[in-house]
Structure formats: structure tokens, C-alpha cells
Amino acid sequence: MKNTHHDIPPALAQALRQARRVVVFTGAGVSAESGIATFRDALTGLWSRFDAQALATPEAFAADPDIVWGWYEWRRAQVLRAAPNAAHRAIADLARHVPELAVITQNVDDLHERAGSPCVTHLHGSLHAPRCSRCASPQAFAVDVPDEPEAGRRITPPACTACGAPVRPGVVWFGESLPAQAWNDALRAAQGCDLLFSIGTSSLVYPAAELPRLALAGGATVVQVNPAATPLDAQAHHNLRGAAADVMPCLLASAGFGEDS
Ligand code: OAD
């Protein structure tokens, strides 16, 4: 599919060519073109069809584990059927062209990894890392690829192989803290980078949304890729208006990092 051409400012192409330590910080928008619903996009967002804020909580899981587990198995089935898009591939390709690249995502899908990004920091956990809701021991899925449960179907979570308690999704729920190691790695990368891309995030959820601001405070160039405005617009040095799958390949090409280079 031909990418829509995006005019990349020459200063940005130059900054990318010269960058030594780059951070790519992503949100649900980077997976939108893989068919994975974002959270807040009005028409298709997960939240337009479910009260995700009610489902994605420890209280909801304690009250009704089957509806919460069913919802996440529906999302996992979607992710397993999805493919990485040109944005994920361009981000994976970028690692070949810059000395240091940190990919930090709020997403719980594994599309960055499947596109070839070697080391991805998941600030909000992963759909592919279930654990016991009581003893926290890592668990395996009973079925590798759940049949496509219609959204909203109840599925009883498996029992922990160690203590028998219900297995929960390995994602961060509202009111829970981020994985300490992931957050520390993200802080260090953002504070020490010279170029940060914030791609496909509404920049509304903290502490993750703090990362671009920490990069700015450290003197980095901050670039936002999003078809819509976000609170980061006012502080970003460059706001590239467009879909990540279109903009990212153009960005690499503008720096001479095209696919054949
Ligand atoms: P949101 O759904 O809040 O925001 C998605 C962003 O992607 C919006 O700004 C869209 O404009 C943008 N977008 C849509 N299509 C795009 C495309 N093709 N290319 C680029 N951008 C596009 O998702 P997040 O910002 O990731 O937290 O949400 C942050 C957190 O809120 C999530 O990680 C989740 C939720 O609560 C937890 O689960 C803990």
C-alpha cells in the first residue's frame, strides 16, 4: 500500500540522522492500523463499546472474574489475529540506523516484538503474561489462541497451578502501580535521550505521559506523531499530523534510512 507522502521538516530529518540515543514511546494509535481498537477514539475505541474503566480494575476482577477474563481473552484473540503494520516495522527498522534505540510502549499487545523490535519496555504489562491473582506466579494459557469469543462473553479464568487462585491478565489495571523495573528503565531512557518520538498516544494517562516532558527537560527534541491534537502539542518541537503507518516510513526515508539503506 503506497504511503501517503508526509513533508518531514529538514531540521527533523537532520536531527534523526545525528541522533545517538533515541526513544520511541507508543500508545494504542500505533496498533490502530493493525485493526486493534484504541481506547478513546470515539467511534471504534474500546471504551465506546465497553465500560473499560469498570472492567480494567482489581475490584471488577474480584467481583466477576469471568467477565473480565472473557474481555481480555477477546482482546488477546484480536491481537493474535492481527499483524504488525508499517509503523511497527519502521520502528523495528530504526534500530538498525541509530546507535541506541529504546522502545517504550503503553500497549499490552506484542506487535512491536513481532515486527522485530528486540527489546520492548511494557509500562502497562502484556496480554501475553498471565499471572496468579494471589501468589503472582507466572501462568500459561490453557489455550494458545482462544476461539474468537464475541466481545462480552464470560470465560472462567484458569486456576493457578501453584495455589489454585484465579489467573489474571498480566496488565496494569486502574489503581495499580506500573512494573517498577519497566518504569525505571523508561525514566532513564527518557531523561538521557536526545530525540523522543511520542506516537499514537492521547498523552492523558500518567505517569506514562510524563516521559516526553522528561525528555524535553533533558534537552531532547520531542516529535509527536498523531492524526489528532493532544496536550503534548504545545510542547513538542514537531507535530506530524498523520497515521503512524504513513508517517514513520516517510520519516525514516527523509533521514536516508529507507528500507533499502
Ligand atoms: P488512547 O486511545 O487514549 O489514544 C490513542 C491515540 O492514538 C489518540 O490520540 C488517537 O488520535 C491516536 N491515533 C488513532 N489512530 C492513529 C494512527 N493510525 N496513528 C497514530 N495515532 C493514532 O490510547 P493510549 O494513549 O495508548 O492504560 O491510552 C493510554 C492508556 O490509557 C492505555 O495504555 C490504557 C488506557 O487506560 C492501561 O491499560 C493501564
Short mmCIF file of C-alpha atoms and ligand atoms in Angstrom, two decimals:
data_model
loop_
_atom_site.label_atom_id
_atom_site.label_comp_id
_atom_site.label_asym_id
_atom_site.label_seq_id
_atom_site.Cartn_x
_atom_site.Cartn_y
_atom_site.Cartn_z
CA MET A 1 0.00 0.00 0.00
CA LYS A 2 1.56 3.32 -1.00
CA ASN A 3 2.25 5.54 1.97
CA THR A 4 0.74 8.99 1.95
CA HIS A 5 3.63 11.38 1.46
CA HIS A 6 4.41 13.48 4.52
CA ASP A 7 6.64 16.54 4.36
CA ILE A 8 9.22 15.93 7.06
CA PRO A 9 10.90 19.17 8.14
CA PRO A 10 14.60 19.08 7.07
CA ALA A 11 15.63 20.02 10.61
CA LEU A 12 13.88 16.89 11.88
CA ALA A 13 15.48 14.66 9.23
CA GLN A 14 18.84 16.10 10.27
CA ALA A 15 18.10 15.54 13.98
CA LEU A 16 17.24 11.92 13.26
CA ARG A 17 20.44 11.39 11.24
CA GLN A 18 22.53 12.84 14.06
CA ALA A 19 20.67 11.29 16.99
CA ARG A 20 22.64 8.97 19.25
CA ARG A 21 20.08 7.93 21.89
CA VAL A 22 16.51 7.70 20.57
CA VAL A 23 13.32 6.83 22.44
CA VAL A 24 10.16 5.66 20.70
CA PHE A 25 7.20 5.98 23.08
CA THR A 26 3.97 4.46 21.77
CA GLY A 27 0.30 4.20 22.61
CA ALA A 28 -2.71 2.41 21.16
CA GLY A 29 -2.65 4.51 17.96
CA VAL A 30 0.47 2.72 16.70
CA SER A 31 -1.59 -0.51 16.58
CA ALA A 32 -4.69 1.12 15.09
CA GLU A 33 -3.74 0.18 11.52
CA SER A 34 -3.33 -3.41 12.64
CA GLY A 35 -7.03 -3.36 13.46
CA ILE A 36 -6.61 -3.12 17.22
CA ALA A 37 -9.10 -0.72 18.76
CA THR A 38 -7.67 2.25 20.63
CA PHE A 39 -9.19 3.24 23.95
CA ARG A 40 -10.51 6.71 23.40
CA ASP A 41 -11.21 7.03 19.69
CA ALA A 42 -14.90 7.77 19.76
CA LEU A 43 -16.21 5.51 17.01
CA THR A 44 -14.10 2.43 17.34
CA GLY A 45 -12.48 2.81 20.73
CA LEU A 46 -12.79 0.00 23.23
CA TRP A 47 -14.39 2.44 25.58
CA SER A 48 -17.21 3.30 23.23
CA ARG A 49 -18.46 -0.27 23.48
CA PHE A 50 -17.47 -1.28 26.97
CA ASP A 51 -17.01 0.45 30.23
CA ALA A 52 -13.33 -0.48 30.07
CA GLN A 53 -12.60 1.63 33.10
CA ALA A 54 -15.02 -0.56 35.03
CA LEU A 55 -13.59 -3.79 33.60
CA ALA A 56 -9.89 -2.94 33.93
CA THR A 57 -9.80 -2.86 37.74
CA PRO A 58 -8.87 -5.30 40.53
CA GLU A 59 -12.34 -4.74 42.01
CA ALA A 60 -14.06 -5.81 38.78
CA PHE A 61 -11.96 -8.96 38.62
CA ALA A 62 -12.66 -9.81 42.26
CA ALA A 63 -16.39 -9.23 41.76
CA ASP A 64 -16.74 -11.07 38.43
CA PRO A 65 -13.54 -12.75 37.16
CA ASP A 66 -15.38 -14.42 34.25
CA ILE A 67 -16.48 -11.17 32.56
CA VAL A 68 -13.03 -9.58 32.98
CA TRP A 69 -11.13 -12.67 31.84
CA GLY A 70 -13.54 -13.02 28.89
CA TRP A 71 -12.89 -9.42 27.84
CA TYR A 72 -9.16 -9.82 27.91
CA GLU A 73 -9.33 -13.16 26.05
CA TRP A 74 -11.37 -11.34 23.37
CA ARG A 75 -8.64 -8.69 23.14
CA ARG A 76 -5.93 -11.37 23.10
CA ALA A 77 -7.70 -13.20 20.25
CA GLN A 78 -7.80 -9.92 18.31
CA VAL A 79 -4.08 -9.31 18.86
CA LEU A 80 -3.15 -12.87 17.87
CA ARG A 81 -5.09 -12.44 14.62
CA ALA A 82 -3.57 -9.03 13.93
CA ALA A 83 -0.31 -8.33 12.11
CA PRO A 84 2.24 -5.61 12.79
CA ASN A 85 1.76 -2.61 10.50
CA ALA A 86 4.23 -0.35 8.67
CA ALA A 87 4.68 1.78 11.79
CA HIS A 88 5.79 -1.21 13.89
CA ARG A 89 8.12 -2.28 11.06
CA ALA A 90 9.63 1.19 10.64
CA ILE A 91 10.24 1.40 14.39
CA ALA A 92 11.91 -2.03 14.34
CA ASP A 93 13.98 -0.91 11.32
CA LEU A 94 15.07 2.28 13.10
CA ALA A 95 17.13 0.15 15.49
CA ARG A 96 19.47 -0.62 12.55
CA HIS A 97 20.17 3.07 11.94
CA VAL A 98 20.66 4.71 15.34
CA PRO A 99 23.31 3.83 17.94
CA GLU A 100 20.79 3.39 20.78
CA LEU A 101 17.01 2.90 20.49
CA ALA A 102 14.62 2.33 23.41
CA VAL A 103 11.06 1.26 22.51
CA ILE A 104 8.71 2.04 25.39
CA THR A 105 5.05 1.18 24.96
CA GLN A 106 1.80 1.61 26.89
CA ASN A 107 0.31 -1.14 24.74
CA VAL A 108 -0.29 -4.64 26.02
CA ASP A 109 -0.05 -6.23 22.56
CA ASP A 110 3.17 -7.79 21.22
CA LEU A 111 3.11 -6.19 17.77
CA HIS A 112 6.38 -4.29 18.32
CA GLU A 113 8.10 -7.59 19.14
CA ARG A 114 6.50 -9.38 16.20
CA ALA A 115 7.71 -6.57 13.88
CA GLY A 116 11.27 -7.24 15.07
CA SER A 117 11.89 -4.72 17.86
CA PRO A 118 14.34 -6.68 20.03
CA CYS A 119 13.73 -5.10 23.41
CA VAL A 120 10.39 -3.50 24.26
CA THR A 121 9.55 -1.93 27.63
CA HIS A 122 5.89 -2.52 28.53
CA LEU A 123 4.76 0.13 31.00
CA HIS A 124 1.23 -1.31 31.30
CA GLY A 125 2.06 -5.01 31.16
CA SER A 126 1.20 -7.54 28.48
CA LEU A 127 -1.79 -9.60 27.36
CA HIS A 128 0.67 -12.48 26.95
CA ALA A 129 1.88 -12.66 30.55
CA PRO A 130 -0.96 -14.03 32.72
CA ARG A 131 -0.18 -14.48 36.40
CA CYS A 132 -1.87 -15.72 39.54
CA SER A 133 -4.15 -13.11 41.13
CA ARG A 134 -2.99 -14.25 44.57
CA CYS A 135 0.61 -15.59 44.50
CA ALA A 136 1.57 -13.69 41.29
CA SER A 137 3.34 -16.73 39.85
CA PRO A 138 3.52 -16.61 36.02
CA GLN A 139 0.96 -18.88 34.37
CA ALA A 140 0.45 -20.36 30.91
CA PHE A 141 -2.72 -20.02 28.85
CA ALA A 142 -4.98 -23.04 28.73
CA VAL A 143 -5.41 -22.38 25.00
CA ASP A 144 -2.79 -20.68 22.85
CA VAL A 145 -5.30 -18.92 20.61
CA PRO A 146 -8.76 -18.51 22.10
CA ASP A 147 -11.53 -19.01 19.59
CA GLU A 148 -12.90 -15.63 18.68
CA PRO A 149 -15.13 -15.07 21.69
CA GLU A 150 -17.66 -12.41 20.90
CA ALA A 151 -16.89 -9.37 22.94
CA GLY A 152 -18.58 -9.56 26.29
CA ARG A 153 -18.63 -13.38 26.62
CA ARG A 154 -17.89 -14.71 30.07
CA ILE A 155 -14.94 -17.10 30.33
CA THR A 156 -13.88 -18.63 33.64
CA PRO A 157 -10.18 -17.92 34.21
CA PRO A 158 -7.93 -20.95 34.76
CA ALA A 159 -6.81 -21.79 38.30
CA CYS A 160 -3.24 -21.04 39.33
CA THR A 161 -1.09 -24.19 39.04
CA ALA A 162 0.63 -23.25 42.33
CA CYS A 163 -2.14 -22.10 44.65
CA GLY A 164 -5.41 -22.60 42.83
CA ALA A 165 -6.50 -18.94 42.84
CA PRO A 166 -7.91 -17.46 39.61
CA VAL A 167 -5.33 -16.47 36.97
CA ARG A 168 -5.50 -12.77 35.97
CA PRO A 169 -4.31 -10.85 32.88
CA GLY A 170 -0.73 -9.56 33.14
CA VAL A 171 -1.80 -5.97 32.52
CA VAL A 172 -1.75 -2.89 34.77
CA TRP A 173 -5.25 -2.06 36.00
CA PHE A 174 -6.53 1.31 37.15
CA GLY A 175 -5.29 1.99 40.64
CA GLU A 176 -2.31 -0.36 40.24
CA SER A 177 1.28 0.81 40.02
CA LEU A 178 3.43 0.29 36.95
CA PRO A 179 6.03 -2.51 36.98
CA ALA A 180 8.95 -0.91 38.85
CA GLN A 181 11.70 -2.17 36.53
CA ALA A 182 9.83 -1.05 33.40
CA TRP A 183 9.18 2.41 34.83
CA ASN A 184 12.80 2.87 35.98
CA ASP A 185 14.09 1.78 32.56
CA ALA A 186 11.68 4.21 30.87
CA LEU A 187 12.69 7.08 33.15
CA ARG A 188 16.38 6.54 32.48
CA ALA A 189 15.83 6.31 28.70
CA ALA A 190 13.64 9.44 28.55
CA GLN A 191 15.95 11.54 30.72
CA GLY A 192 19.06 10.50 28.76
CA CYS A 193 17.84 10.63 25.17
CA ASP A 194 18.48 13.29 22.53
CA LEU A 195 15.38 12.51 20.45
CA LEU A 196 11.99 11.15 21.57
CA PHE A 197 9.07 10.18 19.34
CA SER A 198 5.63 10.09 21.01
CA ILE A 199 3.48 8.02 18.65
CA GLY A 200 -0.24 7.26 18.84
CA THR A 201 -0.99 8.28 22.38
CA SER A 202 -3.54 10.74 23.73
CA SER A 203 -0.92 11.82 26.32
CA LEU A 204 -3.57 11.71 29.04
CA VAL A 205 -2.52 8.84 31.28
CA TYR A 206 0.16 9.37 33.93
CA PRO A 207 2.84 8.61 34.83
CA ALA A 208 3.48 7.36 31.25
CA ALA A 209 2.54 10.74 29.75
CA GLU A 210 5.35 12.29 31.81
CA LEU A 211 8.05 10.69 29.64
CA PRO A 212 8.03 13.20 26.75
CA ARG A 213 8.14 16.05 29.24
CA LEU A 214 11.13 14.47 31.00
CA ALA A 215 12.88 14.16 27.63
CA LEU A 216 12.19 17.84 26.96
CA ALA A 217 13.61 18.76 30.38
CA GLY A 218 16.73 16.80 29.45
CA GLY A 219 17.17 18.88 26.30
CA ALA A 220 15.87 16.29 23.82
CA THR A 221 13.99 17.04 20.62
CA VAL A 222 10.42 15.76 21.03
CA VAL A 223 8.37 14.72 18.00
CA GLN A 224 4.70 13.75 18.14
CA VAL A 225 3.03 11.52 15.52
CA ASN A 226 -0.75 11.59 15.77
CA PRO A 227 -3.63 12.42 13.40
CA ALA A 228 -5.20 14.45 16.21
CA ALA A 229 -4.04 17.10 18.66
CA THR A 230 -3.11 16.10 22.20
CA PRO A 231 -1.92 18.02 25.29
CA LEU A 232 1.65 17.38 24.11
CA ASP A 233 1.15 19.56 21.01
CA ALA A 234 2.15 22.73 22.81
CA GLN A 235 5.49 21.33 23.97
CA ALA A 236 6.55 19.08 21.09
CA HIS A 237 9.13 20.54 18.69
CA HIS A 238 7.41 18.80 15.76
CA ASN A 239 3.79 17.64 15.45
CA LEU A 240 3.50 15.29 12.46
CA ARG A 241 -0.23 15.06 11.73
CA GLY A 242 -0.99 11.67 10.29
CA ALA A 243 -1.31 7.96 10.81
CA ALA A 244 1.78 6.31 12.23
CA ALA A 245 1.83 3.71 9.43
CA ASP A 246 2.12 6.55 6.91
CA VAL A 247 4.38 8.96 8.79
CA MET A 248 7.01 6.58 10.19
CA PRO A 249 8.22 5.15 6.86
CA CYS A 250 8.36 8.71 5.47
CA LEU A 251 10.35 9.80 8.50
CA LEU A 252 12.97 7.09 8.05
CA ALA A 253 13.17 7.79 4.32
CA SER A 254 13.67 11.52 4.96
CA ALA A 255 16.75 10.68 7.04
CA GLY A 256 18.10 8.36 4.36
CA PHE A 257 17.13 5.33 6.46
CA GLY A 258 14.80 3.96 3.78
CA GLU A 259 14.17 0.22 3.61
CA ASP A 260 16.96 -0.37 1.09
CA SER A 261 19.56 1.51 3.10
P1 OAD B 1 -5.85 6.29 23.51
O1 OAD B 1 -6.98 5.53 22.89
O2 OAD B 1 -6.10 7.16 24.71
O3 OAD B 1 -5.24 7.29 22.41
C1 OAD B 1 -4.96 6.79 21.13
C2 OAD B 1 -4.29 7.91 20.36
O4 OAD B 1 -3.90 7.38 19.10
C3 OAD B 1 -5.21 9.10 20.09
O5 OAD B 1 -4.50 10.30 20.38
C4 OAD B 1 -5.51 8.99 18.59
O6 OAD B 1 -5.62 10.28 17.99
C5 OAD B 1 -4.24 8.32 18.10
N1 OAD B 1 -4.39 7.57 16.85
C6 OAD B 1 -5.50 6.97 16.34
N2 OAD B 1 -5.20 6.36 15.17
C7 OAD B 1 -3.86 6.56 14.96
C8 OAD B 1 -2.94 6.19 13.94
N3 OAD B 1 -3.35 5.46 12.88
N4 OAD B 1 -1.64 6.58 14.07
C9 OAD B 1 -1.23 7.33 15.12
N5 OAD B 1 -2.05 7.71 16.13
C10 OAD B 1 -3.35 7.34 16.03
O7 OAD B 1 -4.67 5.26 23.80
P2 OAD B 1 -3.41 5.49 24.73
O8 OAD B 1 -2.92 6.90 24.66
O9 OAD B 1 -2.44 4.42 24.39
O10 OAD B 1 -3.85 2.16 30.15
O11 OAD B 1 -4.02 5.21 26.19
C11 OAD B 1 -3.13 5.26 27.29
C12 OAD B 1 -3.60 4.30 28.33
O12 OAD B 1 -4.99 4.56 28.65
C13 OAD B 1 -3.60 2.85 27.87
O13 OAD B 1 -2.33 2.26 27.95
C14 OAD B 1 -4.54 2.23 28.89
C15 OAD B 1 -5.62 3.29 28.96
O14 OAD B 1 -6.12 3.40 30.28
C16 OAD B 1 -3.91 0.96 30.85
O15 OAD B 1 -4.45 -0.01 30.36
C17 OAD B 1 -3.27 1.00 32.17
#
